[in-house]
mmCIF file of C-alpha atoms and ligand atoms in Angstrom:
data_model
loop_
_atom_site.group_PDB
_atom_site.id
_atom_site.type_symbol
_atom_site.label_atom_id
_atom_site.label_comp_id
_atom_site.label_asym_id
_atom_site.label_seq_id
_atom_site.Cartn_x
_atom_site.Cartn_y
_atom_site.Cartn_z
ATOM 1 C CA MET A 132 20.644 28.629 7.442
ATOM 2 C CA LYS A 133 18.891 26.227 5.179
ATOM 3 C CA ALA A 134 17.766 23.030 6.901
ATOM 4 C CA VAL A 135 15.408 20.134 6.615
ATOM 5 C CA GLN A 136 13.131 19.649 9.930
ATOM 6 C CA VAL A 137 11.025 16.610 10.921
ATOM 7 C CA THR A 138 8.071 18.810 11.988
ATOM 8 C CA ARG A 139 6.220 15.531 13.505
ATOM 9 C CA PHE A 140 6.662 11.763 13.436
ATOM 10 C CA GLY A 141 5.341 10.327 10.354
ATOM 11 C CA ASP A 142 6.042 9.430 6.773
ATOM 12 C CA PRO A 143 8.705 10.979 4.478
ATOM 13 C CA SER A 144 6.393 14.024 3.879
ATOM 14 C CA VAL A 145 7.003 15.343 7.378
ATOM 15 C CA LEU A 146 10.415 16.391 6.006
ATOM 16 C CA THR A 147 10.155 20.047 5.374
ATOM 17 C CA LEU A 148 12.828 22.607 4.249
ATOM 18 C CA VAL A 149 13.069 25.615 6.527
ATOM 19 C CA ASP A 150 15.177 28.645 7.176
ATOM 20 C CA LEU A 151 16.585 28.651 10.760
ATOM 21 C CA PRO A 152 18.983 31.110 12.532
ATOM 22 C CA ASP A 153 22.829 30.195 12.107
ATOM 23 C CA PRO A 154 23.853 28.489 15.036
ATOM 24 C CA GLU A 155 27.115 29.560 16.747
ATOM 25 C CA PRO A 156 29.799 27.125 18.075
ATOM 26 C CA GLY A 157 29.942 27.023 21.939
ATOM 27 C CA PRO A 158 33.069 26.138 24.064
ATOM 28 C CA GLY A 159 34.749 22.934 22.680
ATOM 29 C CA GLN A 160 32.590 23.135 19.738
ATOM 30 C CA VAL A 161 33.349 23.579 15.884
ATOM 31 C CA ALA A 162 30.954 25.119 13.269
ATOM 32 C CA ILE A 163 30.900 23.475 9.842
ATOM 33 C CA ASP A 164 29.714 24.774 6.555
ATOM 34 C CA VAL A 165 27.993 21.681 5.359
ATOM 35 C CA THR A 166 28.545 20.669 1.707
ATOM 36 C CA HIS A 167 27.180 16.992 2.032
ATOM 37 C CA ALA A 168 24.945 15.345 4.659
ATOM 38 C CA ALA A 169 24.492 11.470 4.814
ATOM 39 C CA VAL A 170 21.227 9.894 5.109
ATOM 40 C CA GLY A 171 21.023 6.845 7.294
ATOM 41 C CA LEU A 172 18.582 4.340 8.298
ATOM 42 C CA ILE A 173 18.662 5.492 11.854
ATOM 43 C CA ASP A 174 17.154 8.868 10.307
ATOM 44 C CA LEU A 175 14.301 6.900 9.053
ATOM 45 C CA HIS A 176 13.581 5.113 12.473
ATOM 46 C CA ALA A 177 13.717 8.382 14.271
ATOM 47 C CA ARG A 178 11.325 10.135 11.780
ATOM 48 C CA GLN A 179 9.035 7.027 12.043
ATOM 49 C CA GLY A 180 8.569 7.632 15.730
ATOM 50 C CA LEU A 181 10.537 4.532 16.707
ATOM 51 C CA TYR A 182 12.207 6.610 19.425
ATOM 52 C CA LYS A 183 9.065 8.597 20.527
ATOM 53 C CA ASP A 184 9.450 9.979 24.102
ATOM 54 C CA ARG A 185 12.912 8.283 24.534
ATOM 55 C CA GLU A 186 14.997 10.466 26.639
ATOM 56 C CA GLY A 187 18.190 11.870 24.690
ATOM 57 C CA LEU A 188 16.768 10.868 21.245
ATOM 58 C CA PRO A 189 15.324 13.558 18.826
ATOM 59 C CA GLN A 190 11.769 14.536 19.423
ATOM 60 C CA PRO A 191 9.997 17.005 16.788
ATOM 61 C CA PRO A 192 10.662 19.389 15.652
ATOM 62 C CA TYR A 193 14.319 18.418 15.001
ATOM 63 C CA VAL A 194 16.757 18.613 12.148
ATOM 64 C CA PRO A 195 17.754 15.143 11.435
ATOM 65 C CA GLY A 196 20.980 13.798 10.345
ATOM 66 C CA LEU A 197 24.267 12.394 12.146
ATOM 67 C CA GLU A 198 27.091 12.739 9.604
ATOM 68 C CA VAL A 199 28.208 15.870 7.583
ATOM 69 C CA ALA A 200 31.106 16.753 5.452
ATOM 70 C CA GLY A 201 32.140 20.426 4.573
ATOM 71 C CA THR A 202 34.475 23.048 5.880
ATOM 72 C CA VAL A 203 35.406 24.616 9.077
ATOM 73 C CA ARG A 204 33.349 27.773 9.606
ATOM 74 C CA ALA A 205 34.261 28.935 13.005
ATOM 75 C CA LEU A 206 35.738 27.584 16.223
ATOM 76 C CA GLY A 207 34.403 27.908 19.700
ATOM 77 C CA GLU A 208 36.050 28.883 22.775
ATOM 78 C CA GLY A 209 39.219 26.731 23.637
ATOM 79 C CA VAL A 210 39.085 24.989 20.264
ATOM 80 C CA SER A 211 42.555 24.445 18.500
ATOM 81 C CA GLY A 212 43.958 22.380 15.899
ATOM 82 C CA PHE A 213 41.627 23.376 13.019
ATOM 83 C CA THR A 214 41.757 26.243 10.611
ATOM 84 C CA VAL A 215 38.673 28.010 9.043
ATOM 85 C CA GLY A 216 38.146 26.702 5.564
ATOM 86 C CA GLU A 217 39.603 23.109 6.418
ATOM 87 C CA LYS A 218 37.811 20.192 5.033
ATOM 88 C CA VAL A 219 36.541 18.044 7.657
ATOM 89 C CA VAL A 220 33.802 15.494 8.361
ATOM 90 C CA ALA A 221 31.901 15.070 11.517
ATOM 91 C CA LEU A 222 31.053 11.946 13.421
ATOM 92 C CA PRO A 223 27.485 11.428 14.903
ATOM 93 C CA GLY A 224 27.135 13.408 17.886
ATOM 94 C CA ASN A 225 23.607 13.914 19.555
ATOM 95 C CA GLY A 226 21.830 12.353 16.678
ATOM 96 C CA THR A 227 20.595 15.639 15.090
ATOM 97 C CA GLY A 228 21.542 18.684 12.977
ATOM 98 C CA GLY A 229 23.137 16.998 9.880
ATOM 99 C CA TYR A 230 20.505 18.178 7.100
ATOM 100 C CA ALA A 231 21.421 21.679 7.630
ATOM 101 C CA SER A 232 23.918 24.111 5.939
ATOM 102 C CA VAL A 233 25.515 24.686 9.253
ATOM 103 C CA PHE A 234 26.410 21.895 11.678
ATOM 104 C CA ILE A 235 27.658 22.311 15.275
ATOM 105 C CA SER A 236 29.947 19.448 16.521
ATOM 106 C CA GLN A 237 32.053 18.661 19.671
ATOM 107 C CA GLN A 238 35.626 19.114 18.530
ATOM 108 C CA ASP A 239 36.722 15.505 19.332
ATOM 109 C CA ARG A 240 34.063 14.373 16.583
ATOM 110 C CA VAL A 241 35.517 16.435 13.912
ATOM 111 C CA ILE A 242 37.996 14.695 11.569
ATOM 112 C CA SER A 243 40.164 16.615 9.099
ATOM 113 C CA THR A 244 40.207 15.005 5.454
ATOM 114 C CA GLU A 245 42.458 17.808 4.292
ATOM 115 C CA ALA A 246 45.639 15.705 3.909
ATOM 116 C CA TYR A 247 43.776 12.913 1.997
ATOM 117 C CA GLY A 248 42.206 14.510 -0.814
ATOM 118 C CA ILE A 249 38.799 12.639 -0.520
ATOM 119 C CA ASP A 250 35.830 13.891 -2.317
ATOM 120 C CA PRO A 251 33.571 15.191 0.253
ATOM 121 C CA ALA A 252 30.632 13.009 -0.989
ATOM 122 C CA LEU A 253 32.671 9.990 -0.472
ATOM 123 C CA ALA A 254 34.033 11.365 2.710
ATOM 124 C CA VAL A 255 30.761 11.727 4.420
ATOM 125 C CA ALA A 256 29.348 8.537 2.825
ATOM 126 C CA ALA A 257 32.292 6.418 4.079
ATOM 127 C CA VAL A 258 34.508 8.017 6.809
ATOM 128 C CA PRO A 259 32.227 8.051 9.820
ATOM 129 C CA ASN A 260 30.935 4.523 9.261
ATOM 130 C CA ALA A 261 34.540 3.491 8.414
ATOM 131 C CA ILE A 262 35.556 4.933 11.791
ATOM 132 C CA MET A 263 32.978 3.044 13.607
ATOM 133 C CA ALA A 264 33.709 -0.262 11.816
ATOM 134 C CA HIS A 265 37.359 0.111 12.775
ATOM 135 C CA ILE A 266 36.251 0.524 16.498
ATOM 136 C CA ALA A 267 33.785 -2.377 16.279
ATOM 137 C CA LEU A 268 36.210 -4.654 14.802
ATOM 138 C CA THR A 269 39.211 -3.820 17.003
ATOM 139 C CA GLY A 270 37.587 -2.773 20.315
ATOM 140 C CA ALA A 271 34.342 -4.905 20.457
ATOM 141 C CA ILE A 272 35.348 -8.130 18.567
ATOM 142 C CA HIS A 273 39.108 -8.124 18.441
ATOM 143 C CA LEU A 274 39.694 -9.068 14.705
ATOM 144 C CA ALA A 275 42.999 -10.721 14.153
ATOM 145 C CA ALA A 276 45.001 -11.095 11.163
ATOM 146 C CA GLY A 277 44.287 -14.142 9.292
ATOM 147 C CA GLU A 278 40.621 -14.462 10.450
ATOM 148 C CA SER A 279 37.665 -14.843 7.906
ATOM 149 C CA VAL A 280 34.646 -12.359 8.125
ATOM 150 C CA LEU A 281 31.080 -12.682 6.825
ATOM 151 C CA VAL A 282 29.081 -9.397 6.528
ATOM 152 C CA HIS A 283 25.475 -9.469 5.995
ATOM 153 C CA GLY A 284 23.302 -6.734 3.986
ATOM 154 C CA ALA A 285 26.857 -6.230 2.434
ATOM 155 C CA LEU A 286 26.146 -3.136 0.446
ATOM 156 C CA GLY A 287 24.228 -1.346 3.075
ATOM 157 C CA ALA A 288 25.668 2.073 4.218
ATOM 158 C CA PHE A 289 27.360 0.695 7.310
ATOM 159 C CA ALA A 290 28.077 -2.867 6.230
ATOM 160 C CA ALA A 291 30.025 -1.513 3.178
ATOM 161 C CA THR A 292 32.718 -0.117 5.227
ATOM 162 C CA PHE A 293 33.499 -3.442 6.907
ATOM 163 C CA PRO A 294 35.301 -5.309 4.116
ATOM 164 C CA GLY A 295 37.931 -2.587 3.541
ATOM 165 C CA ILE A 296 38.505 -2.149 7.268
ATOM 166 C CA ALA A 297 38.736 -6.087 7.650
ATOM 167 C CA ARG A 298 41.083 -6.142 4.779
ATOM 168 C CA GLN A 299 43.163 -3.515 6.315
ATOM 169 C CA LEU A 300 43.409 -5.391 9.676
ATOM 170 C CA GLY A 301 44.576 -8.539 7.747
ATOM 171 C CA ALA A 302 41.495 -10.636 7.395
ATOM 172 C CA SER A 303 42.114 -13.749 5.222
ATOM 173 C CA ARG A 304 38.700 -13.842 3.662
ATOM 174 C CA ILE A 305 35.712 -11.517 3.551
ATOM 175 C CA VAL A 306 32.397 -12.515 2.229
ATOM 176 C CA GLY A 307 29.240 -10.653 1.889
ATOM 177 C CA THR A 308 25.511 -11.494 1.827
ATOM 178 C CA VAL A 309 22.842 -9.662 0.024
ATOM 179 C CA ARG A 310 19.146 -10.409 -0.774
ATOM 180 C CA THR A 311 18.274 -11.755 -4.386
ATOM 181 C CA ALA A 312 17.257 -8.196 -5.626
ATOM 182 C CA ARG A 313 20.694 -6.882 -4.881
ATOM 183 C CA THR A 314 22.843 -9.617 -6.450
ATOM 184 C CA GLY A 315 23.263 -7.845 -9.561
ATOM 185 C CA ALA A 316 24.564 -4.760 -7.766
ATOM 186 C CA ALA A 317 26.847 -6.856 -5.705
ATOM 187 C CA ALA A 318 28.399 -8.482 -8.855
ATOM 188 C CA ALA A 319 29.471 -4.987 -9.767
ATOM 189 C CA THR A 320 30.431 -3.591 -6.617
ATOM 190 C CA LYS A 321 34.160 -2.276 -6.009
ATOM 191 C CA LEU A 322 33.883 -3.126 -2.360
ATOM 192 C CA PRO A 323 36.716 -5.705 -1.588
ATOM 193 C CA TYR A 324 34.740 -8.627 -0.876
ATOM 194 C CA ASP A 325 36.152 -12.072 -1.952
ATOM 195 C CA ALA A 326 32.560 -13.268 -2.757
ATOM 196 C CA VAL A 327 28.987 -12.131 -2.434
ATOM 197 C CA VAL A 328 26.246 -14.740 -1.860
ATOM 198 C CA ASP A 329 22.617 -14.389 -1.839
ATOM 199 C CA SER A 330 21.214 -14.667 1.687
ATOM 200 C CA ASP A 331 18.073 -16.151 0.623
ATOM 201 C CA ASP A 332 20.028 -19.320 -0.378
ATOM 202 C CA LEU A 333 21.717 -19.672 2.945
ATOM 203 C CA PRO A 334 23.141 -21.968 4.289
ATOM 204 C CA GLY A 335 23.662 -23.714 0.946
ATOM 205 C CA ALA A 336 25.255 -20.868 -0.903
ATOM 206 C CA LEU A 337 28.336 -20.973 1.478
ATOM 207 C CA GLY A 338 28.721 -24.700 1.033
ATOM 208 C CA GLN A 339 30.443 -25.742 4.263
ATOM 209 C CA GLU A 340 32.406 -22.445 4.920
ATOM 210 C CA LYS A 341 32.310 -21.182 8.315
ATOM 211 C CA PHE A 342 33.468 -17.699 9.667
ATOM 212 C CA ASP A 343 35.551 -16.520 12.570
ATOM 213 C CA VAL A 344 33.657 -13.259 12.706
ATOM 214 C CA ILE A 345 30.165 -12.319 11.327
ATOM 215 C CA VAL A 346 29.079 -8.817 11.102
ATOM 216 C CA ASP A 347 25.276 -8.412 11.456
ATOM 217 C CA PRO A 348 23.672 -5.073 10.828
ATOM 218 C CA VAL A 349 20.409 -6.724 9.711
ATOM 219 C CA GLY A 350 19.008 -8.962 12.509
ATOM 220 C CA GLY A 351 15.849 -11.428 12.350
ATOM 221 C CA THR A 352 16.255 -14.827 10.551
ATOM 222 C CA LEU A 353 19.690 -13.908 9.198
ATOM 223 C CA ARG A 354 20.882 -13.500 12.732
ATOM 224 C CA THR A 355 19.631 -16.845 13.879
ATOM 225 C CA GLN A 356 20.963 -18.498 10.703
ATOM 226 C CA SER A 357 24.468 -16.733 11.642
ATOM 227 C CA LEU A 358 24.933 -18.974 14.553
ATOM 228 C CA ASP A 359 25.454 -22.062 12.314
ATOM 229 C CA LEU A 360 27.821 -20.188 10.032
ATOM 230 C CA LEU A 361 30.415 -19.488 12.816
ATOM 231 C CA ALA A 362 33.615 -21.478 13.069
ATOM 232 C CA PRO A 363 34.409 -22.909 16.599
ATOM 233 C CA SER A 364 34.832 -20.093 19.006
ATOM 234 C CA GLY A 365 33.555 -17.668 16.317
ATOM 235 C CA ARG A 366 32.211 -14.222 17.173
ATOM 236 C CA LEU A 367 28.704 -12.805 15.858
ATOM 237 C CA LEU A 368 28.934 -9.015 16.162
ATOM 238 C CA LEU A 369 25.563 -7.309 16.211
ATOM 239 C CA VAL A 370 25.694 -3.818 14.864
ATOM 240 C CA GLY A 371 22.122 -2.960 13.775
ATOM 241 C CA ASN A 372 18.624 -4.207 12.940
ATOM 242 C CA ALA A 373 17.729 -3.309 9.405
ATOM 243 C CA SER A 374 15.210 -6.000 9.105
ATOM 244 C CA GLY A 375 13.276 -4.289 11.624
ATOM 245 C CA ASP A 376 12.681 -7.591 13.604
ATOM 246 C CA TRP A 377 12.669 -5.930 17.135
ATOM 247 C CA GLU A 378 11.334 -8.963 18.861
ATOM 248 C CA HIS A 379 14.235 -11.168 17.833
ATOM 249 C CA THR A 380 15.774 -13.324 20.401
ATOM 250 C CA ILE A 381 19.068 -15.307 20.223
ATOM 251 C CA PRO A 382 19.006 -19.236 21.015
ATOM 252 C CA SER A 383 21.518 -19.254 24.014
ATOM 253 C CA ASN A 384 21.826 -22.820 24.232
ATOM 254 C CA ALA A 385 22.924 -22.739 20.535
ATOM 255 C CA MET A 386 25.799 -20.465 21.722
ATOM 256 C CA TRP A 387 26.575 -22.969 24.446
ATOM 257 C CA TYR A 388 26.842 -25.838 22.128
ATOM 258 C CA GLY A 389 28.747 -23.942 19.499
ATOM 259 C CA ASN A 390 31.453 -22.270 22.003
ATOM 260 C CA THR A 391 30.310 -19.072 20.084
ATOM 261 C CA VAL A 392 30.346 -15.286 21.390
ATOM 262 C CA VAL A 393 27.563 -12.832 20.530
ATOM 263 C CA ALA A 394 28.912 -9.223 21.169
ATOM 264 C CA GLY A 395 26.853 -6.104 20.505
ATOM 265 C CA PHE A 396 28.347 -2.678 19.359
ATOM 266 C CA ASN A 397 26.530 0.474 19.251
ATOM 267 C CA ALA A 398 28.778 3.417 18.696
ATOM 268 C CA GLY A 399 26.401 5.869 20.467
ATOM 269 C CA GLY A 400 27.215 4.221 23.842
ATOM 270 C CA TYR A 401 30.789 2.751 23.114
ATOM 271 C CA ILE A 402 32.397 5.769 21.650
ATOM 272 C CA PRO A 403 31.608 8.274 24.553
ATOM 273 C CA ALA A 404 33.050 5.513 26.967
ATOM 274 C CA HIS A 405 36.048 5.107 24.974
ATOM 275 C CA PRO A 406 36.885 8.385 23.155
ATOM 276 C CA GLU A 407 40.497 7.255 22.894
ATOM 277 C CA THR A 408 39.475 4.983 20.076
ATOM 278 C CA ILE A 409 38.568 7.881 17.736
ATOM 279 C CA PRO A 410 42.359 9.048 16.458
ATOM 280 C CA PRO A 411 43.345 5.682 15.671
ATOM 281 C CA ALA A 412 40.247 4.690 14.081
ATOM 282 C CA ALA A 413 40.069 8.073 12.145
ATOM 283 C CA ARG A 414 43.466 7.537 10.690
ATOM 284 C CA ALA A 415 42.607 4.013 9.637
ATOM 285 C CA ALA A 416 39.387 4.909 7.992
ATOM 286 C CA LEU A 417 40.941 7.821 6.078
ATOM 287 C CA GLU A 418 43.780 5.707 4.848
ATOM 288 C CA ALA A 419 41.488 2.967 3.809
ATOM 289 C CA VAL A 420 39.133 5.334 1.868
ATOM 290 C CA ALA A 421 42.030 7.112 0.382
ATOM 291 C CA ALA A 422 43.317 3.764 -0.712
ATOM 292 C CA GLY A 423 39.979 2.895 -2.637
ATOM 293 C CA LEU A 424 38.985 0.056 -0.064
ATOM 294 C CA ILE A 425 35.674 1.833 0.630
ATOM 295 C CA GLU A 426 33.869 3.025 -2.377
ATOM 296 C CA PRO A 427 30.154 2.731 -1.918
ATOM 297 C CA ASP A 428 27.712 3.733 -4.747
ATOM 298 C CA ILE A 429 26.517 7.200 -3.862
ATOM 299 C CA GLU A 430 23.354 8.995 -4.938
ATOM 300 C CA ILE A 431 23.294 12.645 -4.334
ATOM 301 C CA LEU A 432 20.020 14.605 -3.908
ATOM 302 C CA PRO A 433 19.227 18.322 -2.724
ATOM 303 C CA PHE A 434 17.804 19.065 0.688
ATOM 304 C CA ALA A 435 14.570 19.689 -1.068
ATOM 305 C CA ASP A 436 14.411 16.059 -1.968
ATOM 306 C CA ALA A 437 14.934 14.894 1.424
ATOM 307 C CA ALA A 438 11.706 12.990 1.367
ATOM 308 C CA THR A 439 12.559 11.191 -1.813
ATOM 309 C CA ALA A 440 15.900 10.231 -0.100
ATOM 310 C CA HIS A 441 13.948 8.675 2.809
ATOM 311 C CA GLU A 442 11.414 7.069 0.434
ATOM 312 C CA LYS A 443 14.288 5.337 -1.662
ATOM 313 C CA LEU A 444 15.731 3.933 1.729
ATOM 314 C CA GLU A 445 12.361 2.778 2.793
ATOM 315 C CA ASN A 446 11.568 1.219 -0.532
ATOM 316 C CA HIS A 447 15.147 -0.568 -0.579
ATOM 317 C CA SER A 448 15.890 1.074 -3.837
ATOM 318 C CA VAL A 449 19.344 2.213 -2.780
ATOM 319 C CA ASN A 450 22.465 0.285 -3.651
ATOM 320 C CA GLY A 451 24.933 2.196 -1.350
ATOM 321 C CA ARG A 452 24.281 5.617 0.254
ATOM 322 C CA VAL A 453 22.088 8.690 -0.217
ATOM 323 C CA VAL A 454 23.863 11.979 0.314
ATOM 324 C CA LEU A 455 21.964 15.309 0.551
ATOM 325 C CA VAL A 456 23.427 18.740 -0.499
ATOM 326 C CA PRO A 457 22.124 22.161 0.844
HETATM 327 N N1 NAP B 1984 26.283 -0.201 15.723
HETATM 328 C C1 NAP B 1984 26.380 1.253 15.134
HETATM 329 O O1 NAP B 1984 27.105 2.098 15.798
HETATM 330 C C2 NAP B 1984 25.686 1.511 14.020
HETATM 331 C C3 NAP B 1984 26.212 2.595 13.044
HETATM 332 C C4 NAP B 1984 25.514 2.714 11.867
HETATM 333 C C5 NAP B 1984 24.379 2.104 11.583
HETATM 334 N N2 NAP B 1984 23.874 1.190 12.447
HETATM 335 C C6 NAP B 1984 22.695 0.306 12.241
HETATM 336 O O2 NAP B 1984 23.013 -0.653 11.187
HETATM 337 C C7 NAP B 1984 21.833 -0.771 10.483
HETATM 338 C C8 NAP B 1984 22.006 -0.493 8.991
HETATM 339 O O3 NAP B 1984 22.155 0.910 8.941
HETATM 340 P P1 NAP B 1984 22.459 1.395 7.291
HETATM 341 O O4 NAP B 1984 22.458 2.914 7.749
HETATM 342 O O5 NAP B 1984 23.722 0.757 6.927
HETATM 343 O O6 NAP B 1984 21.130 1.027 6.436
HETATM 344 P P2 NAP B 1984 21.041 0.764 4.920
HETATM 345 O O7 NAP B 1984 22.080 1.535 4.183
HETATM 346 O O8 NAP B 1984 19.602 0.886 4.603
HETATM 347 O O9 NAP B 1984 21.522 -0.719 4.879
HETATM 348 C C9 NAP B 1984 20.841 -1.727 5.447
HETATM 349 C C10 NAP B 1984 21.115 -3.423 4.652
HETATM 350 O O10 NAP B 1984 20.388 -4.196 5.214
HETATM 351 C C11 NAP B 1984 19.677 -4.958 4.334
HETATM 352 N N3 NAP B 1984 18.484 -5.529 4.792
HETATM 353 C C12 NAP B 1984 17.443 -4.937 5.183
HETATM 354 N N4 NAP B 1984 16.493 -5.798 5.602
HETATM 355 C C13 NAP B 1984 16.833 -6.938 5.494
HETATM 356 C C14 NAP B 1984 16.287 -8.218 5.562
HETATM 357 N N5 NAP B 1984 15.256 -8.521 6.003
HETATM 358 N N6 NAP B 1984 17.251 -9.385 5.068
HETATM 359 C C15 NAP B 1984 18.264 -9.247 4.526
HETATM 360 N N7 NAP B 1984 18.984 -7.806 4.379
HETATM 361 C C16 NAP B 1984 18.281 -7.111 4.758
HETATM 362 C C17 NAP B 1984 19.611 -4.146 3.282
HETATM 363 O O11 NAP B 1984 19.355 -4.742 2.005
HETATM 364 P P3 NAP B 1984 18.293 -4.381 0.875
HETATM 365 O O12 NAP B 1984 19.317 -3.348 0.035
HETATM 366 O O13 NAP B 1984 18.240 -5.688 0.232
HETATM 367 O O14 NAP B 1984 17.185 -3.761 1.493
HETATM 368 C C18 NAP B 1984 20.702 -3.094 3.288
HETATM 369 O O15 NAP B 1984 21.834 -3.607 2.559
HETATM 370 C C19 NAP B 1984 20.639 -0.012 11.041
HETATM 371 O O16 NAP B 1984 19.975 -0.809 12.136
HETATM 372 C C20 NAP B 1984 21.364 1.165 11.827
HETATM 373 O O17 NAP B 1984 20.781 1.531 12.913
HETATM 374 C C21 NAP B 1984 24.502 0.813 13.745
#
């Protein structure tokens, strides 16, 4: 199969196009002929060596990529419920293998898109992250109908799935924040935000508005500012650290005074402990994407340009998602 490998930790030039033996599905696994593989910030973090020597996380040489769309190629022993040729997406599993023309997934991570007529580039760009957004908003933070939601880094790959899922769950108002360079793209977005404001102008850009739930994949200064943007008994949901501020700490006394909750959600730990959350979240995500509630900008590049894809994310020159094709 055709694949892109991280040959050693380093800059995007370590991404190398290679030919590898076709993998076979083991018991309980599904082999997928990949048509589209999503590129995520976590792929960059792993390639840069942020997870060097961390047990269970990818060490070179490895094939990066967590999410793929394609068709079922073969079923491993004991797998039922899928037919060869069926259109599917795969949720992140062990954190590797996506940038390849054949992907092996555990069967409970494979979601059929066949009945929904979703374009595969959109499917891989939106469905896995939307599934995680649904699980985060329901399981981790218990979003209730009528509540207001603020989403930081509003056009980012993961963030972009939250307004559609929040809308579906009955949120009353959904506002996004983006940096100044992204305000033009935000004005043109099809994502269902009621408003998008410049995060560099916080808190003034929001007037006196406060939110029941704040979704924060960015971290750093924005995370600290968020504590003052929460309504009484509001919940701050930490889902990432796109700012790269790994030393950030939360002022716990501000939480005490503000009656606020700070909760973390990491799909890599949460979903294995709560596998029962996948089927309802998958239904919700597929319905939201099919209804046009989650339409991020998508840029498609060939596997051979994987280094360019990583550079674009590193340079912050992507308005939505980058998707690779074999
Ligand atoms: N919890 C989970 O299960 C889960 C699932 C998926 C992803 N994640 C995490 O979520 C984070 C985002 O991942 P992604 O794939 O969505 O990345 P992405 O597409 O690159 O999106 C990152 C977003 O954050 C914004 N951003 C970066 N630095 C910022 C700063 N200093 N101030 C304000 N905004 C900033 C970016 O804005 P610009 O466009 O202006 O740069 C962009 O909109 C990562 O930490 C990833 O590991 C977590």
